[in-house]
mmCIF file of N, CA, C and O in Angstrom:
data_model
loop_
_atom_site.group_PDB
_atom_site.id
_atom_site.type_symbol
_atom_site.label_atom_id
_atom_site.label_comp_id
_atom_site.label_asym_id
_atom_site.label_seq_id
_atom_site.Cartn_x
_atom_site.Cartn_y
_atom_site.Cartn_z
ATOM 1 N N UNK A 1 18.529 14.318 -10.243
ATOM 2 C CA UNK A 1 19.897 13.822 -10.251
ATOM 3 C C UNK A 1 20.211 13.058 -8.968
ATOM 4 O O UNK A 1 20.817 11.987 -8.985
ATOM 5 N N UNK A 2 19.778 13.647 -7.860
ATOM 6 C CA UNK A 2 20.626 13.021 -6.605
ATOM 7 C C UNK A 2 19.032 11.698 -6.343
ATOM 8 O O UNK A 2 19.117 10.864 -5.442
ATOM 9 N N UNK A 3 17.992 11.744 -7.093
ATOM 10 C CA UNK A 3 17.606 10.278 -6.740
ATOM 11 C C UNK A 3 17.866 9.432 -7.632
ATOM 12 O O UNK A 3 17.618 8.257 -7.361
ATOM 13 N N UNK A 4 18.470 9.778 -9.027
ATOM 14 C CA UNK A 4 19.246 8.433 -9.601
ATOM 15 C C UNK A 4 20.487 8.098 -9.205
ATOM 16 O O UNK A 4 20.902 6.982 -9.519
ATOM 17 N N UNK A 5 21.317 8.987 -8.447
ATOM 18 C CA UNK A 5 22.897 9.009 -7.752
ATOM 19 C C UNK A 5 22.359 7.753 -6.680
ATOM 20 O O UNK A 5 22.895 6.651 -6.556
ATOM 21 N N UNK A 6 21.235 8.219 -6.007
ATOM 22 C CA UNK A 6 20.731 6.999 -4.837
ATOM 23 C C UNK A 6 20.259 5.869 -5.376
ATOM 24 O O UNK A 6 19.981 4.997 -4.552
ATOM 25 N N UNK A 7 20.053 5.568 -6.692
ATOM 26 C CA UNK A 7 19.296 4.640 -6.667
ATOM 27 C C UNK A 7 20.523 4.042 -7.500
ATOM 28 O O UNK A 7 20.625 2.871 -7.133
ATOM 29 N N UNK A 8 21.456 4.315 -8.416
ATOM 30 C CA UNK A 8 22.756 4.047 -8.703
ATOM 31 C C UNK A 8 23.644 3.560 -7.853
ATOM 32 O O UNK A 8 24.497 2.831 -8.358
ATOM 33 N N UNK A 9 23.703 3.755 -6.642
ATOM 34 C CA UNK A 9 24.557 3.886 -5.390
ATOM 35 C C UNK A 9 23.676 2.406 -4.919
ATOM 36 O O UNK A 9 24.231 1.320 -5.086
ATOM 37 N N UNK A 10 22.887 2.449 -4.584
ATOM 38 C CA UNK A 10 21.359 1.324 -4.351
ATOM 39 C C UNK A 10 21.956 -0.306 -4.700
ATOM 40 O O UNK A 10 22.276 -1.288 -4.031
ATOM 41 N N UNK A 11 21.901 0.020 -5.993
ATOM 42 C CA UNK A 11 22.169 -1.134 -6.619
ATOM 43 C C UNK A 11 23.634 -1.395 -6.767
ATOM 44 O O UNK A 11 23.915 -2.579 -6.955
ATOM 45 N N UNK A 12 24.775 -0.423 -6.716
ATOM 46 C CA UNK A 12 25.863 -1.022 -6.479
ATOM 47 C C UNK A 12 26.314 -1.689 -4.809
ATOM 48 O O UNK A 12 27.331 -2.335 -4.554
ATOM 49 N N UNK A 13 25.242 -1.304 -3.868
ATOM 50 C CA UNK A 13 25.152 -1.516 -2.722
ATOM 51 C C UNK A 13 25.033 -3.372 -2.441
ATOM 52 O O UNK A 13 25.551 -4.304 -1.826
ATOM 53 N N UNK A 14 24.238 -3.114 -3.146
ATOM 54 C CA UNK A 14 23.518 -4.717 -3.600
ATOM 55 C C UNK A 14 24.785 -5.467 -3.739
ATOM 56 O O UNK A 14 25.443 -6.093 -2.907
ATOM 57 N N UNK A 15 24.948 -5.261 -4.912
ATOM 58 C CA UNK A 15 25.869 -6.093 -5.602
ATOM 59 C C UNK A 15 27.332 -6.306 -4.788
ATOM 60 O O UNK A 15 28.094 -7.272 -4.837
ATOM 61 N N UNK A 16 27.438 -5.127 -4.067
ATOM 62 C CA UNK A 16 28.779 -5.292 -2.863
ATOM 63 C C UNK A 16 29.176 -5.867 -1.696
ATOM 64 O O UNK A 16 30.114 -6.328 -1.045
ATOM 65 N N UNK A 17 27.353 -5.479 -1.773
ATOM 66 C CA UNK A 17 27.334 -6.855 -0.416
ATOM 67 C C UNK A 17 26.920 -7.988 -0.762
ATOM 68 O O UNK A 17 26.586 -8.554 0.279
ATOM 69 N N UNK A 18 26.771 -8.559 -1.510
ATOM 70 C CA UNK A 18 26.779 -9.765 -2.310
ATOM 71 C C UNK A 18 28.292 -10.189 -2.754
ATOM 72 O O UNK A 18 28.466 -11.380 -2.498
ATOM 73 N N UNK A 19 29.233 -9.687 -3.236
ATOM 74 C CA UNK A 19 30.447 -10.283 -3.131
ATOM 75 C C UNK A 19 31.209 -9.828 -2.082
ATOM 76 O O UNK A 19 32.375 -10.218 -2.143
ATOM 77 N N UNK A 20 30.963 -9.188 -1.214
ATOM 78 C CA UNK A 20 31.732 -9.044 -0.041
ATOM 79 C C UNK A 20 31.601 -10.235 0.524
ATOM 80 O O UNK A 20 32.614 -10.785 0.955
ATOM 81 N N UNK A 21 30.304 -10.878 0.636
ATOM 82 C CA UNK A 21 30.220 -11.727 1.809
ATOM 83 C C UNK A 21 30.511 -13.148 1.144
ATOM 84 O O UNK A 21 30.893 -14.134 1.774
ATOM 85 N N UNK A 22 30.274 -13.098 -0.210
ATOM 86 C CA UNK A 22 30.896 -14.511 -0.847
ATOM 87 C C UNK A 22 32.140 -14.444 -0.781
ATOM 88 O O UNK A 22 32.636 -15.526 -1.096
ATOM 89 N N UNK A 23 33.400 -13.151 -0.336
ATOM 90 C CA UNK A 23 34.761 -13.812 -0.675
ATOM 91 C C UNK A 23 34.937 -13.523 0.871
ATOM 92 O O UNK A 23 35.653 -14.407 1.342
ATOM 93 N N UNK A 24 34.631 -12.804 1.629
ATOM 94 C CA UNK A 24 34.855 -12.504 2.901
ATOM 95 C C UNK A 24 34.002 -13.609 4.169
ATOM 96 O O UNK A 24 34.432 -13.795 5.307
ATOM 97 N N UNK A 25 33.155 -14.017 3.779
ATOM 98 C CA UNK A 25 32.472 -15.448 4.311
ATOM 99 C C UNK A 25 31.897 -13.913 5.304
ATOM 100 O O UNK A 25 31.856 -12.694 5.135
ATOM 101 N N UNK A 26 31.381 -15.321 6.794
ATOM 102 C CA UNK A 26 30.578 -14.252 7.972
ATOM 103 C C UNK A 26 31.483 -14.159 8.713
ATOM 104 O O UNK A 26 32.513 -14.829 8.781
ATOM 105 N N UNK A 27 30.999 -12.983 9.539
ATOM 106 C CA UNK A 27 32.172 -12.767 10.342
ATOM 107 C C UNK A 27 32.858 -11.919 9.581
ATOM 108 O O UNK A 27 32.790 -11.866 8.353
ATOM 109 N N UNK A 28 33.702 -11.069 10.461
ATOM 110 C CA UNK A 28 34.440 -9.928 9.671
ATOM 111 C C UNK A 28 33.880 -8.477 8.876
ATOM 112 O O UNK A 28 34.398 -7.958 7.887
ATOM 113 N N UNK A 29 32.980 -8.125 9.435
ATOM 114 C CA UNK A 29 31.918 -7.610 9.660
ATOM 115 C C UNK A 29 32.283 -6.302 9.116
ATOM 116 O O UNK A 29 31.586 -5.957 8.161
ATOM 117 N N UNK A 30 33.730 -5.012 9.692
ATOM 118 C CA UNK A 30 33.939 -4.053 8.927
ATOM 119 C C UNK A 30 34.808 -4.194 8.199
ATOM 120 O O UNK A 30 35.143 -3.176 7.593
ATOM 121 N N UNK A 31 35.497 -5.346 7.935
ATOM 122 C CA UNK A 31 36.221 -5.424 6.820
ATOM 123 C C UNK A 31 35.137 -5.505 5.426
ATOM 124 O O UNK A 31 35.163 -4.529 4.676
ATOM 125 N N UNK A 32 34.369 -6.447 5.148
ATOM 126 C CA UNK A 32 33.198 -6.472 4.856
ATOM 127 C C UNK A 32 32.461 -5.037 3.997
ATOM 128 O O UNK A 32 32.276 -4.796 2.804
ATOM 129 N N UNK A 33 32.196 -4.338 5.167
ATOM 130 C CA UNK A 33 31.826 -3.275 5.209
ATOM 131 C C UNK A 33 32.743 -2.025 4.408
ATOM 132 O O UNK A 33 32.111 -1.212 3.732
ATOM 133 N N UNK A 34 34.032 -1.925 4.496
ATOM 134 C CA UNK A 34 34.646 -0.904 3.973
ATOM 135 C C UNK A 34 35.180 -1.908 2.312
ATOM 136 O O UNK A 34 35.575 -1.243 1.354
ATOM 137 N N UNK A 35 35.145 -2.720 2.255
ATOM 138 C CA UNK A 35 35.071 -3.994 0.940
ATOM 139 C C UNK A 35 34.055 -3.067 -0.168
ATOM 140 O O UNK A 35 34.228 -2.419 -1.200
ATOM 141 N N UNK A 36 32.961 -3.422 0.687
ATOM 142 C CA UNK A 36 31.599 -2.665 -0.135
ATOM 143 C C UNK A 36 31.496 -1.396 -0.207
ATOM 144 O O UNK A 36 30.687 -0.956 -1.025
ATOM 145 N N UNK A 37 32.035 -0.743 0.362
ATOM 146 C CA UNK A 37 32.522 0.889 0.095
ATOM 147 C C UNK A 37 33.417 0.726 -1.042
ATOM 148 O O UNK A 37 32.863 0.849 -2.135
ATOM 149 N N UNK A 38 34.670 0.479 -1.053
ATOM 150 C CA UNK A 38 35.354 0.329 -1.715
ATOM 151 C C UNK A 38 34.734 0.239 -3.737
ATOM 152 O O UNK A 38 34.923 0.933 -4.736
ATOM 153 N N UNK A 39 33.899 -1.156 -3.379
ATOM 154 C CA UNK A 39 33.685 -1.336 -4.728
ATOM 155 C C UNK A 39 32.665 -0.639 -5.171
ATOM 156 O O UNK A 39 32.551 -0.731 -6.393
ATOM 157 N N UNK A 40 31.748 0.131 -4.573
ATOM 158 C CA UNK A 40 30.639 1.097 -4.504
ATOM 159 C C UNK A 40 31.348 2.503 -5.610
ATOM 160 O O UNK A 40 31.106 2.885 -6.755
ATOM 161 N N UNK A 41 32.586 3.063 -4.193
ATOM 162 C CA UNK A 41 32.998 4.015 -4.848
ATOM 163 C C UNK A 41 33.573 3.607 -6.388
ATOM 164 O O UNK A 41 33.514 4.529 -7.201
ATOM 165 N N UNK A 42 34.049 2.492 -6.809
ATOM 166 C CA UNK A 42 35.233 2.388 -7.773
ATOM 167 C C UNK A 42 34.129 2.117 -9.093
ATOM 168 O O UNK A 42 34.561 2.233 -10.240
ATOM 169 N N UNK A 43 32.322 1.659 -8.789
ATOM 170 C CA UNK A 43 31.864 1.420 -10.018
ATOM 171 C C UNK A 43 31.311 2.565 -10.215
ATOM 172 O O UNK A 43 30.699 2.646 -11.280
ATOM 173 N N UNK A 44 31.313 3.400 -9.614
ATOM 174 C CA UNK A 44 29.960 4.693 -9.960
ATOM 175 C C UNK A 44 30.677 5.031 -11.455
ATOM 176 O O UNK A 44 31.840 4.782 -11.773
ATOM 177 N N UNK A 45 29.617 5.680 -12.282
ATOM 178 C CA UNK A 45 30.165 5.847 -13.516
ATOM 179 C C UNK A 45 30.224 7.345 -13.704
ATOM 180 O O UNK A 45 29.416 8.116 -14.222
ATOM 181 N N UNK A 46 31.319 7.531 -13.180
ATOM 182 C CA UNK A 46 31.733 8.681 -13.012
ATOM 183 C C UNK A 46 33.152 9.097 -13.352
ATOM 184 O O UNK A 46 33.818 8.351 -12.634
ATOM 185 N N UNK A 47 33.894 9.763 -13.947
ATOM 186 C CA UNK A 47 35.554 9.631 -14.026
ATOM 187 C C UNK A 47 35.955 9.840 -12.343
ATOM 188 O O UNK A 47 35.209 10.210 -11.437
ATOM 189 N N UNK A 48 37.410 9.461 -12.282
ATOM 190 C CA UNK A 48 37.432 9.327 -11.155
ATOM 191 C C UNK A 48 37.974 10.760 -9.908
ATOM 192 O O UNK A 48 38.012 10.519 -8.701
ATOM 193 N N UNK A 49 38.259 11.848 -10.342
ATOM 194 C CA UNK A 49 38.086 12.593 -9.432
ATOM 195 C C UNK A 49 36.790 12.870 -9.321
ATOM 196 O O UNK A 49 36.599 13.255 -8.167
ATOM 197 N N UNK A 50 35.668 12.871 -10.018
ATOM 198 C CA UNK A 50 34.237 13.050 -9.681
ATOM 199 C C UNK A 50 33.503 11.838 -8.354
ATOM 200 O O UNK A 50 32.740 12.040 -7.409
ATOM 201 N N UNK A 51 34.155 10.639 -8.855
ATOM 202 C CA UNK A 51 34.096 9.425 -7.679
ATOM 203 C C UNK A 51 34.552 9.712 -5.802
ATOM 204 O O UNK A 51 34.162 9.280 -4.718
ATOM 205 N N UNK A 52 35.487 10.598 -6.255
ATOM 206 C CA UNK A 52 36.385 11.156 -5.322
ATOM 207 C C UNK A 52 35.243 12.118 -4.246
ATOM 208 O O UNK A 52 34.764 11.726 -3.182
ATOM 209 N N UNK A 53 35.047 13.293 -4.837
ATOM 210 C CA UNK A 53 34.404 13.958 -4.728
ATOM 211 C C UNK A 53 33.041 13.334 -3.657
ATOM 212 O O UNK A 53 32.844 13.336 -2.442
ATOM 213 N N UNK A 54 32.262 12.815 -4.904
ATOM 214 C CA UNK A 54 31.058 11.820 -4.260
ATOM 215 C C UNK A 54 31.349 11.257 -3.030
ATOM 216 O O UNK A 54 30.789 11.532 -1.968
ATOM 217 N N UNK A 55 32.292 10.415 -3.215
ATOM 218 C CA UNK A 55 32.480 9.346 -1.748
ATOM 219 C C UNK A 55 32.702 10.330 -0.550
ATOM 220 O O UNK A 55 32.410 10.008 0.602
ATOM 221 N N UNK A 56 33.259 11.605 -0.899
ATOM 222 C CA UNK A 56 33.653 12.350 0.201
ATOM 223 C C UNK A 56 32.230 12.826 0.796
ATOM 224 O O UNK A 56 31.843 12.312 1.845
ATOM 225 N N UNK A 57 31.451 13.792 0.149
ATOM 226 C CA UNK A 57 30.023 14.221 0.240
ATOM 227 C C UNK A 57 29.049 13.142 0.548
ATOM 228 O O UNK A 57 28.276 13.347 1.484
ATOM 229 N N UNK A 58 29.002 12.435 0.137
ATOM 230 C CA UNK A 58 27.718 11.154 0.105
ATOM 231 C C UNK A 58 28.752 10.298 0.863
ATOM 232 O O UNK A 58 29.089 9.557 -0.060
ATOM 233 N N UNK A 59 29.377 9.958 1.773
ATOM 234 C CA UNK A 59 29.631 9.125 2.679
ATOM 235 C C UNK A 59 28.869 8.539 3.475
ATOM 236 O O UNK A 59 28.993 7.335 3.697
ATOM 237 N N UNK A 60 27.825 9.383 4.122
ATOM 238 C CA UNK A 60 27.018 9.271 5.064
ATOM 239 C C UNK A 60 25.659 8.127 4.233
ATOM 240 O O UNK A 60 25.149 7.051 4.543
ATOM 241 N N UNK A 61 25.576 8.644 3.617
ATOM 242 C CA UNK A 61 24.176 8.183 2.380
ATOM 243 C C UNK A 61 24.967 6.825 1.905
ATOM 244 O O UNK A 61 24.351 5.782 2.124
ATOM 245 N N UNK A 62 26.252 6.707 1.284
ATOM 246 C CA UNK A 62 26.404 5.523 0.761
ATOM 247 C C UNK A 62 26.842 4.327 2.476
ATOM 248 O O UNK A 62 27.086 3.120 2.451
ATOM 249 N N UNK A 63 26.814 4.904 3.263
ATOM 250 C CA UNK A 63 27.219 3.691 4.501
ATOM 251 C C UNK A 63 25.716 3.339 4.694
ATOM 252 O O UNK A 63 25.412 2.150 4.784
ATOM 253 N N UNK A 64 24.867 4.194 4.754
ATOM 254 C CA UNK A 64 23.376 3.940 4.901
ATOM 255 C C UNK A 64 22.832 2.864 3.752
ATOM 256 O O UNK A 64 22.007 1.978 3.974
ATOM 257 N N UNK A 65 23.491 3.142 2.447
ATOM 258 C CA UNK A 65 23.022 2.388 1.494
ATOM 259 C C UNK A 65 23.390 0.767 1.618
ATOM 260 O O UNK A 65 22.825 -0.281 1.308
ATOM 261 N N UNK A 66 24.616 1.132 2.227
ATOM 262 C CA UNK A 66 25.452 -0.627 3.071
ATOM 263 C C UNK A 66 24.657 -1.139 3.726
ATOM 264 O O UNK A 66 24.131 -2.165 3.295
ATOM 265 N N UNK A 67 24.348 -0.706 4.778
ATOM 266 C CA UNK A 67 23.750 -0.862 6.012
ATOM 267 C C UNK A 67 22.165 -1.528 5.559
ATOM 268 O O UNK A 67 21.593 -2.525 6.000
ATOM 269 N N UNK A 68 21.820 -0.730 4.709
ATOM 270 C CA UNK A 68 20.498 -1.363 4.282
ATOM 271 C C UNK A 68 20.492 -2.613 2.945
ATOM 272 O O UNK A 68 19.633 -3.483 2.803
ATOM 273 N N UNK A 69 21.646 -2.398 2.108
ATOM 274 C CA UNK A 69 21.799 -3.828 1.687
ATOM 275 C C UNK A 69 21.788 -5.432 2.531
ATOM 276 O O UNK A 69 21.271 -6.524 2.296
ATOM 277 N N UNK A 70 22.600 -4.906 3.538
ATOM 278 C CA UNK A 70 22.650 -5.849 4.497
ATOM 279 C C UNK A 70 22.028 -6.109 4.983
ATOM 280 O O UNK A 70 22.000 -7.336 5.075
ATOM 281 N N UNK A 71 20.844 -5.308 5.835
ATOM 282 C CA UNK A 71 20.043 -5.823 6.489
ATOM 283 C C UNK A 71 19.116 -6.734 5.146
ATOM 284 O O UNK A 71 18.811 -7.905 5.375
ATOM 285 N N UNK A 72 18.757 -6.147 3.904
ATOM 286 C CA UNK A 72 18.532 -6.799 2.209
ATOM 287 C C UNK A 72 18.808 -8.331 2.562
ATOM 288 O O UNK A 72 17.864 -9.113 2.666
ATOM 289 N N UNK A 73 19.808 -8.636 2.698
ATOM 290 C CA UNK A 73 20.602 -9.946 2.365
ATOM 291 C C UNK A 73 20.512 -11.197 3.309
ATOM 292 O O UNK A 73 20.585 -12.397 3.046
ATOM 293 N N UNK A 74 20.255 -10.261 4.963
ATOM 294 C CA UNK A 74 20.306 -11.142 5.940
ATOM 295 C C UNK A 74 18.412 -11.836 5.580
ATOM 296 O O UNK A 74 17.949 -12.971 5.692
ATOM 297 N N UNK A 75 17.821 -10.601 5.165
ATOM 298 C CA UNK A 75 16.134 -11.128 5.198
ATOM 299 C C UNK A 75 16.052 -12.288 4.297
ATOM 300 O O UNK A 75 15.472 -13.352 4.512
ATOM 301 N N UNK A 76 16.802 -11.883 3.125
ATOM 302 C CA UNK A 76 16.664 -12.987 2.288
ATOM 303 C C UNK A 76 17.640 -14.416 2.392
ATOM 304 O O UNK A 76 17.401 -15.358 1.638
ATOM 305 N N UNK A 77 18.371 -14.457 3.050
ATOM 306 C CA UNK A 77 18.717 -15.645 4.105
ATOM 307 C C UNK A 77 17.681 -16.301 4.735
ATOM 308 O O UNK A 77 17.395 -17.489 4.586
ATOM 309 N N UNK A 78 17.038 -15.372 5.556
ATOM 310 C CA UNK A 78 16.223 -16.416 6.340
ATOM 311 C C UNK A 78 15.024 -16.595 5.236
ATOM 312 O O UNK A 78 14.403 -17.618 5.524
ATOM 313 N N UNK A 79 14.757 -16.281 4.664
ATOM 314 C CA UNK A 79 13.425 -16.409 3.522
ATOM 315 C C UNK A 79 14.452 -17.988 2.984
ATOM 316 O O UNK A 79 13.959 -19.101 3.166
ATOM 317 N N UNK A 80 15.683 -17.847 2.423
ATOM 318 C CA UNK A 80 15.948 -19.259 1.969
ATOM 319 C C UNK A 80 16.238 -20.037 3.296
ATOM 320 O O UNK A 80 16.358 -21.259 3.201
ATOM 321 N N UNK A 81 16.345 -19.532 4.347
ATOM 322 C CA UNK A 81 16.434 -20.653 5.539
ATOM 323 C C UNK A 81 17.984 -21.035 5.983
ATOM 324 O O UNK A 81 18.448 -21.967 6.639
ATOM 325 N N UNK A 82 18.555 -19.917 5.342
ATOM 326 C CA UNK A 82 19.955 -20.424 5.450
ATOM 327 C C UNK A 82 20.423 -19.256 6.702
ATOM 328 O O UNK A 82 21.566 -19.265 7.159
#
């Protein structure tokens, strides 16, 4: 259970920091950051006091999951050169 919660969490990570930074541009860094929390917690498919719950417990694990999207996103920047 808790390595499909991570790997669920994983990929909404992805995807958050991928529109964080398309509507938030660079720069702005924990706004950004709590953006992708935000939409992390709100897709898990979970009803939502269970969401609740999660974000409280797995806080630590889903900022890690940020943190490593990002560093994700910046690599593949420089791979396109941008």
């Amino acid at each position: 259970m808790v390595r499909t919660l991570k790997s669920i969490i994983r990929n909404l990570a992805h995807n958050a920091v991928l529109i964080a930074e398309d509507k938030l541009g660079s720069g702005n860094g924990q706004a950004k950051k709590q953006m992708a929390i935000d939409y992390i917690v709100n897709n898990l498919p979970f009803p939502e006091w269970i969401k609740q719950v999660l974000s409280f417990f797995l806080s630590k694990m889903i900022d890690e999951l940020v943190e490593s999207a990002v560093e994700w996103l910046h690599c593949q920047n420089e791979i396109q050169g941008e």
